[in-house]
Amino acid sequence: MKVAPGNSGVAEHSGAHKIETPHGPARYRLDVPDRHGGVLLVLGHGAGGDVDAADLTAVHAAALARGVAVALVTQPYRVAGRRAPAPAAQLDAAWLAVLADLRRALDFGSLVVGGRSSGARVACRTAREAGADRILALAFPLHPPGRPEKSRDQELDTGVPTLVINGDRDAFGVPPSRPGVRVHVLPGETHALSKHPDAVAAAAIDFVAAG
């Protein structure tokens, strides 16, 4: 059933949902503001983290305040209580299954996919298949710490407009800007993007909320 906003700050139908994916149950929390402007932002967590990370929480709050619906997605391996991430192909398949469920659950006009670290990589790898309009990549892990030769830079070359937000002290590196990929570097921030999460949200919100 398609849902519609209610009469309070966040719609009554907002809440947690568990769905089956090809690799076990995933979970997402969907929040839809009363004055939903038609944009849905879907965010994934880092490899060993959760959707309550400081940067994700700040972006979530800023997006709702701007009329953007937000879904926070927990991958099946984290739902099962594991910290070691599943292989990339499994992460991507589970993510796409969640997006398919969200399309059935909510009417929206513009889809922004993203997340932090591993979640940003998943969003990039699947953006074209998901039909995403924009990508928000928080703390994109350009390479493993100390291994610049193991670059993941090509994952950003999706053809989908992308905003990367990284700290200048990120041990995983900072990708370069290029046509279609804008990189915003926050001084003093590490890979966690947790020192000034409001600055992360401020850097992201206009890109996220664009029509």
GROMACS .gro file of C-alpha atoms in nm:
model
  211
    1MET     CA    1   0.000   0.000   0.000
    2LYS     CA    2   0.130   0.347  -0.088
    3VAL     CA    3   0.163   0.574   0.214
    4ALA     CA    4   0.094   0.944   0.248
    5PRO     CA    5   0.198   1.205   0.505
    6GLY     CA    6  -0.006   1.246   0.822
    7ASN     CA    7  -0.081   1.551   1.037
    8SER     CA    8   0.225   1.574   1.262
    9GLY     CA    9   0.588   1.667   1.199
   10VAL     CA   10   0.665   1.318   1.072
   11ALA     CA   11   0.397   1.106   0.911
   12GLU     CA   12   0.219   0.845   1.120
   13HIS     CA   13   0.325   0.561   0.888
   14SER     CA   14   0.691   0.628   0.958
   15GLY     CA   15   0.866   0.346   1.133
   16ALA     CA   16   1.076   0.032   1.109
   17HIS     CA   17   1.022  -0.230   0.841
   18LYS     CA   18   1.189  -0.567   0.793
   19ILE     CA   19   1.196  -0.724   0.449
   20GLU     CA   20   1.339  -1.040   0.302
   21THR     CA   21   1.628  -1.002   0.060
   22PRO     CA   22   1.824  -1.264  -0.137
   23HIS     CA   23   2.071  -1.271   0.155
   24GLY     CA   24   1.851  -1.260   0.462
   25PRO     CA   25   1.625  -1.002   0.622
   26ALA     CA   26   1.720  -0.635   0.599
   27ARG     CA   27   1.566  -0.353   0.798
   28TYR     CA   28   1.488   0.006   0.715
   29ARG     CA   29   1.332   0.297   0.897
   30LEU     CA   30   1.125   0.526   0.678
   31ASP     CA   31   1.043   0.879   0.793
   32VAL     CA   32   0.820   1.099   0.578
   33PRO     CA   33   0.762   1.464   0.676
   34ASP     CA   34   0.417   1.618   0.649
   35ARG     CA   35   0.529   1.855   0.374
   36HIS     CA   36   0.701   1.590   0.166
   37GLY     CA   37   0.842   1.759  -0.142
   38GLY     CA   38   0.876   1.439  -0.344
   39VAL     CA   39   1.240   1.351  -0.272
   40LEU     CA   40   1.339   1.024  -0.105
   41LEU     CA   41   1.687   0.992   0.048
   42VAL     CA   42   1.804   0.637   0.121
   43LEU     CA   43   2.114   0.598   0.341
   44GLY     CA   44   2.326   0.295   0.429
   45HIS     CA   45   2.569   0.245   0.717
   46GLY     CA   46   2.942   0.179   0.730
   47ALA     CA   47   3.096  -0.168   0.733
   48GLY     CA   48   3.094  -0.226   1.107
   49GLY     CA   49   2.857   0.051   1.207
   50ASP     CA   50   2.490   0.130   1.229
   51VAL     CA   51   2.252   0.392   1.097
   52ASP     CA   52   2.287   0.593   1.419
   53ALA     CA   53   2.631   0.723   1.315
   54ALA     CA   54   2.670   1.096   1.383
   55ASP     CA   55   2.688   1.204   1.019
   56LEU     CA   56   2.389   0.994   0.913
   57THR     CA   57   2.185   1.121   1.207
   58ALA     CA   58   2.262   1.484   1.122
   59VAL     CA   59   2.180   1.444   0.753
   60HIS     CA   60   1.859   1.258   0.843
   61ALA     CA   61   1.740   1.544   1.064
   62ALA     CA   62   1.832   1.815   0.812
   63ALA     CA   63   1.661   1.631   0.528
   64LEU     CA   64   1.334   1.588   0.719
   65ALA     CA   65   1.339   1.958   0.805
   66ARG     CA   66   1.361   2.036   0.432
   67GLY     CA   67   1.068   1.812   0.338
   68VAL     CA   68   1.273   1.513   0.224
   69ALA     CA   69   1.163   1.160   0.315
   70VAL     CA   70   1.446   0.950   0.457
   71ALA     CA   71   1.500   0.574   0.477
   72LEU     CA   72   1.786   0.442   0.691
   73VAL     CA   73   1.883   0.092   0.578
   74THR     CA   74   2.044  -0.181   0.787
   75GLN     CA   75   2.208  -0.457   0.585
   76PRO     CA   76   2.120  -0.824   0.657
   77TYR     CA   77   2.456  -0.907   0.817
   78ARG     CA   78   2.405  -0.631   1.075
   79VAL     CA   79   2.044  -0.737   1.135
   80ALA     CA   80   2.187  -1.083   1.209
   81GLY     CA   81   2.428  -0.931   1.463
   82ARG     CA   82   2.749  -0.969   1.261
   83ARG     CA   83   3.007  -0.691   1.228
   84ALA     CA   84   3.210  -0.833   0.940
   85PRO     CA   85   3.048  -0.715   0.617
   86ALA     CA   86   2.907  -0.948   0.358
   87PRO     CA   87   3.067  -0.964   0.009
   88ALA     CA   88   2.997  -0.669  -0.218
   89ALA     CA   89   2.759  -0.860  -0.445
   90GLN     CA   90   2.544  -0.957  -0.146
   91LEU     CA   91   2.539  -0.602  -0.010
   92ASP     CA   92   2.435  -0.470  -0.349
   93ALA     CA   93   2.158  -0.727  -0.395
   94ALA     CA   94   2.014  -0.663  -0.050
   95TRP     CA   95   2.025  -0.286  -0.106
   96LEU     CA   96   1.840  -0.316  -0.436
   97ALA     CA   97   1.576  -0.533  -0.271
   98VAL     CA   98   1.517  -0.262  -0.010
   99LEU     CA   99   1.491   0.006  -0.278
  100ALA     CA  100   1.234  -0.205  -0.463
  101ASP     CA  101   1.030  -0.231  -0.143
  102LEU     CA  102   1.052   0.145  -0.089
  103ARG     CA  103   0.920   0.207  -0.439
  104ARG     CA  104   0.615   0.000  -0.347
  105ALA     CA  105   0.574   0.177  -0.012
  106LEU     CA  106   0.609   0.544  -0.103
  107ASP     CA  107   0.523   0.775  -0.391
  108PHE     CA  108   0.824   0.993  -0.467
  109GLY     CA  109   0.959   1.181  -0.765
  110SER     CA  110   1.333   1.198  -0.703
  111LEU     CA  111   1.562   0.932  -0.553
  112VAL     CA  112   1.886   1.016  -0.374
  113VAL     CA  113   2.093   0.716  -0.265
  114GLY     CA  114   2.393   0.726  -0.036
  115GLY     CA  115   2.547   0.638   0.294
  116ARG     CA  116   2.875   0.646   0.477
  117SER     CA  117   3.190   0.451   0.385
  118SER     CA  118   3.083   0.101   0.278
  119GLY     CA  119   2.727   0.228   0.243
  120ALA     CA  120   2.847   0.498   0.003
  121ARG     CA  121   3.022   0.234  -0.208
  122VAL     CA  122   2.706   0.022  -0.227
  123ALA     CA  123   2.505   0.327  -0.333
  124CYS     CA  124   2.756   0.411  -0.607
  125ARG     CA  125   2.778   0.057  -0.742
  126THR     CA  126   2.401   0.021  -0.770
  127ALA     CA  127   2.296   0.377  -0.856
  128ARG     CA  128   2.227   0.324  -1.223
  129GLU     CA  129   2.037  -0.001  -1.172
  130ALA     CA  130   1.836   0.166  -0.895
  131GLY     CA  131   1.741   0.458  -1.118
  132ALA     CA  132   1.891   0.709  -0.874
  133ASP     CA  133   1.890   1.080  -0.956
  134ARG     CA  134   2.177   1.172  -0.722
  135ILE     CA  135   2.432   1.008  -0.491
  136LEU     CA  136   2.544   1.136  -0.151
  137ALA     CA  137   2.872   0.968  -0.051
  138LEU     CA  138   2.982   1.037   0.307
  139ALA     CA  139   3.340   0.938   0.400
  140PHE     CA  140   3.391   0.755   0.071
  141PRO     CA  141   3.678   0.511   0.142
  142LEU     CA  142   3.907   0.579  -0.153
  143HIS     CA  143   4.148   0.305  -0.048
  144PRO     CA  144   4.229   0.091   0.257
  145PRO     CA  145   4.444   0.283   0.508
  146GLY     CA  146   4.804   0.286   0.394
  147ARG     CA  147   4.720   0.117   0.061
  148PRO     CA  148   4.668   0.395  -0.196
  149GLU     CA  149   4.742   0.148  -0.475
  150LYS     CA  150   4.411  -0.027  -0.391
  151SER     CA  151   4.202   0.262  -0.520
  152ARG     CA  152   3.823   0.237  -0.543
  153ASP     CA  153   3.800   0.566  -0.731
  154GLN     CA  154   3.633   0.406  -1.034
  155GLU     CA  155   3.324   0.328  -0.824
  156LEU     CA  156   3.244   0.701  -0.829
  157ASP     CA  157   3.229   0.710  -1.209
  158THR     CA  158   2.859   0.627  -1.230
  159GLY     CA  159   2.729   0.898  -1.461
  160VAL     CA  160   2.494   1.001  -1.177
  161PRO     CA  161   2.553   1.344  -1.014
  162THR     CA  162   2.746   1.276  -0.694
  163LEU     CA  163   2.843   1.476  -0.386
  164VAL     CA  164   3.128   1.332  -0.178
  165ILE     CA  165   3.187   1.467   0.173
  166ASN     CA  166   3.514   1.359   0.335
  167GLY     CA  167   3.738   1.483   0.613
  168ASP     CA  168   4.087   1.605   0.533
  169ARG     CA  169   4.225   1.364   0.795
  170ASP     CA  170   4.052   1.057   0.656
  171ALA     CA  171   4.297   0.765   0.666
  172PHE     CA  172   4.102   0.607   0.379
  173GLY     CA  173   4.191   0.900   0.153
  174VAL     CA  174   3.996   1.168  -0.029
  175PRO     CA  175   3.887   1.117  -0.391
  176PRO     CA  176   3.945   1.392  -0.647
  177SER     CA  177   3.667   1.602  -0.791
  178ARG     CA  178   3.579   1.558  -1.158
  179PRO     CA  179   3.286   1.635  -1.388
  180GLY     CA  180   2.977   1.491  -1.223
  181VAL     CA  181   3.154   1.425  -0.891
  182ARG     CA  182   3.187   1.717  -0.648
  183VAL     CA  183   3.407   1.660  -0.345
  184HIS     CA  184   3.357   1.871  -0.031
  185VAL     CA  185   3.642   1.841   0.220
  186LEU     CA  186   3.581   1.926   0.585
  187PRO     CA  187   3.889   2.045   0.777
  188GLY     CA  188   3.984   1.849   1.087
  189GLU     CA  189   3.743   1.562   1.022
  190THR     CA  190   3.849   1.197   1.020
  191HIS     CA  191   3.676   0.904   0.852
  192ALA     CA  192   3.410   0.914   1.126
  193LEU     CA  193   3.284   1.262   1.027
  194SER     CA  194   3.176   1.292   1.388
  195LYS     CA  195   3.344   1.610   1.515
  196HIS     CA  196   3.101   1.851   1.354
  197PRO     CA  197   2.813   1.649   1.211
  198ASP     CA  198   2.606   1.964   1.161
  199ALA     CA  199   2.870   2.080   0.911
  200VAL     CA  200   2.825   1.753   0.723
  201ALA     CA  201   2.451   1.811   0.706
  202ALA     CA  202   2.497   2.173   0.600
  203ALA     CA  203   2.726   2.067   0.315
  204ALA     CA  204   2.481   1.799   0.200
  205ILE     CA  205   2.134   1.942   0.234
  206ASP     CA  206   2.100   2.162  -0.076
  207PHE     CA  207   2.224   1.878  -0.296
  208VAL     CA  208   1.989   1.629  -0.130
  209ALA     CA  209   1.681   1.849  -0.134
  210ALA     CA  210   1.711   1.967  -0.496
  211GLY     CA  211   1.397   1.887  -0.692
   0.00000   0.00000   0.00000
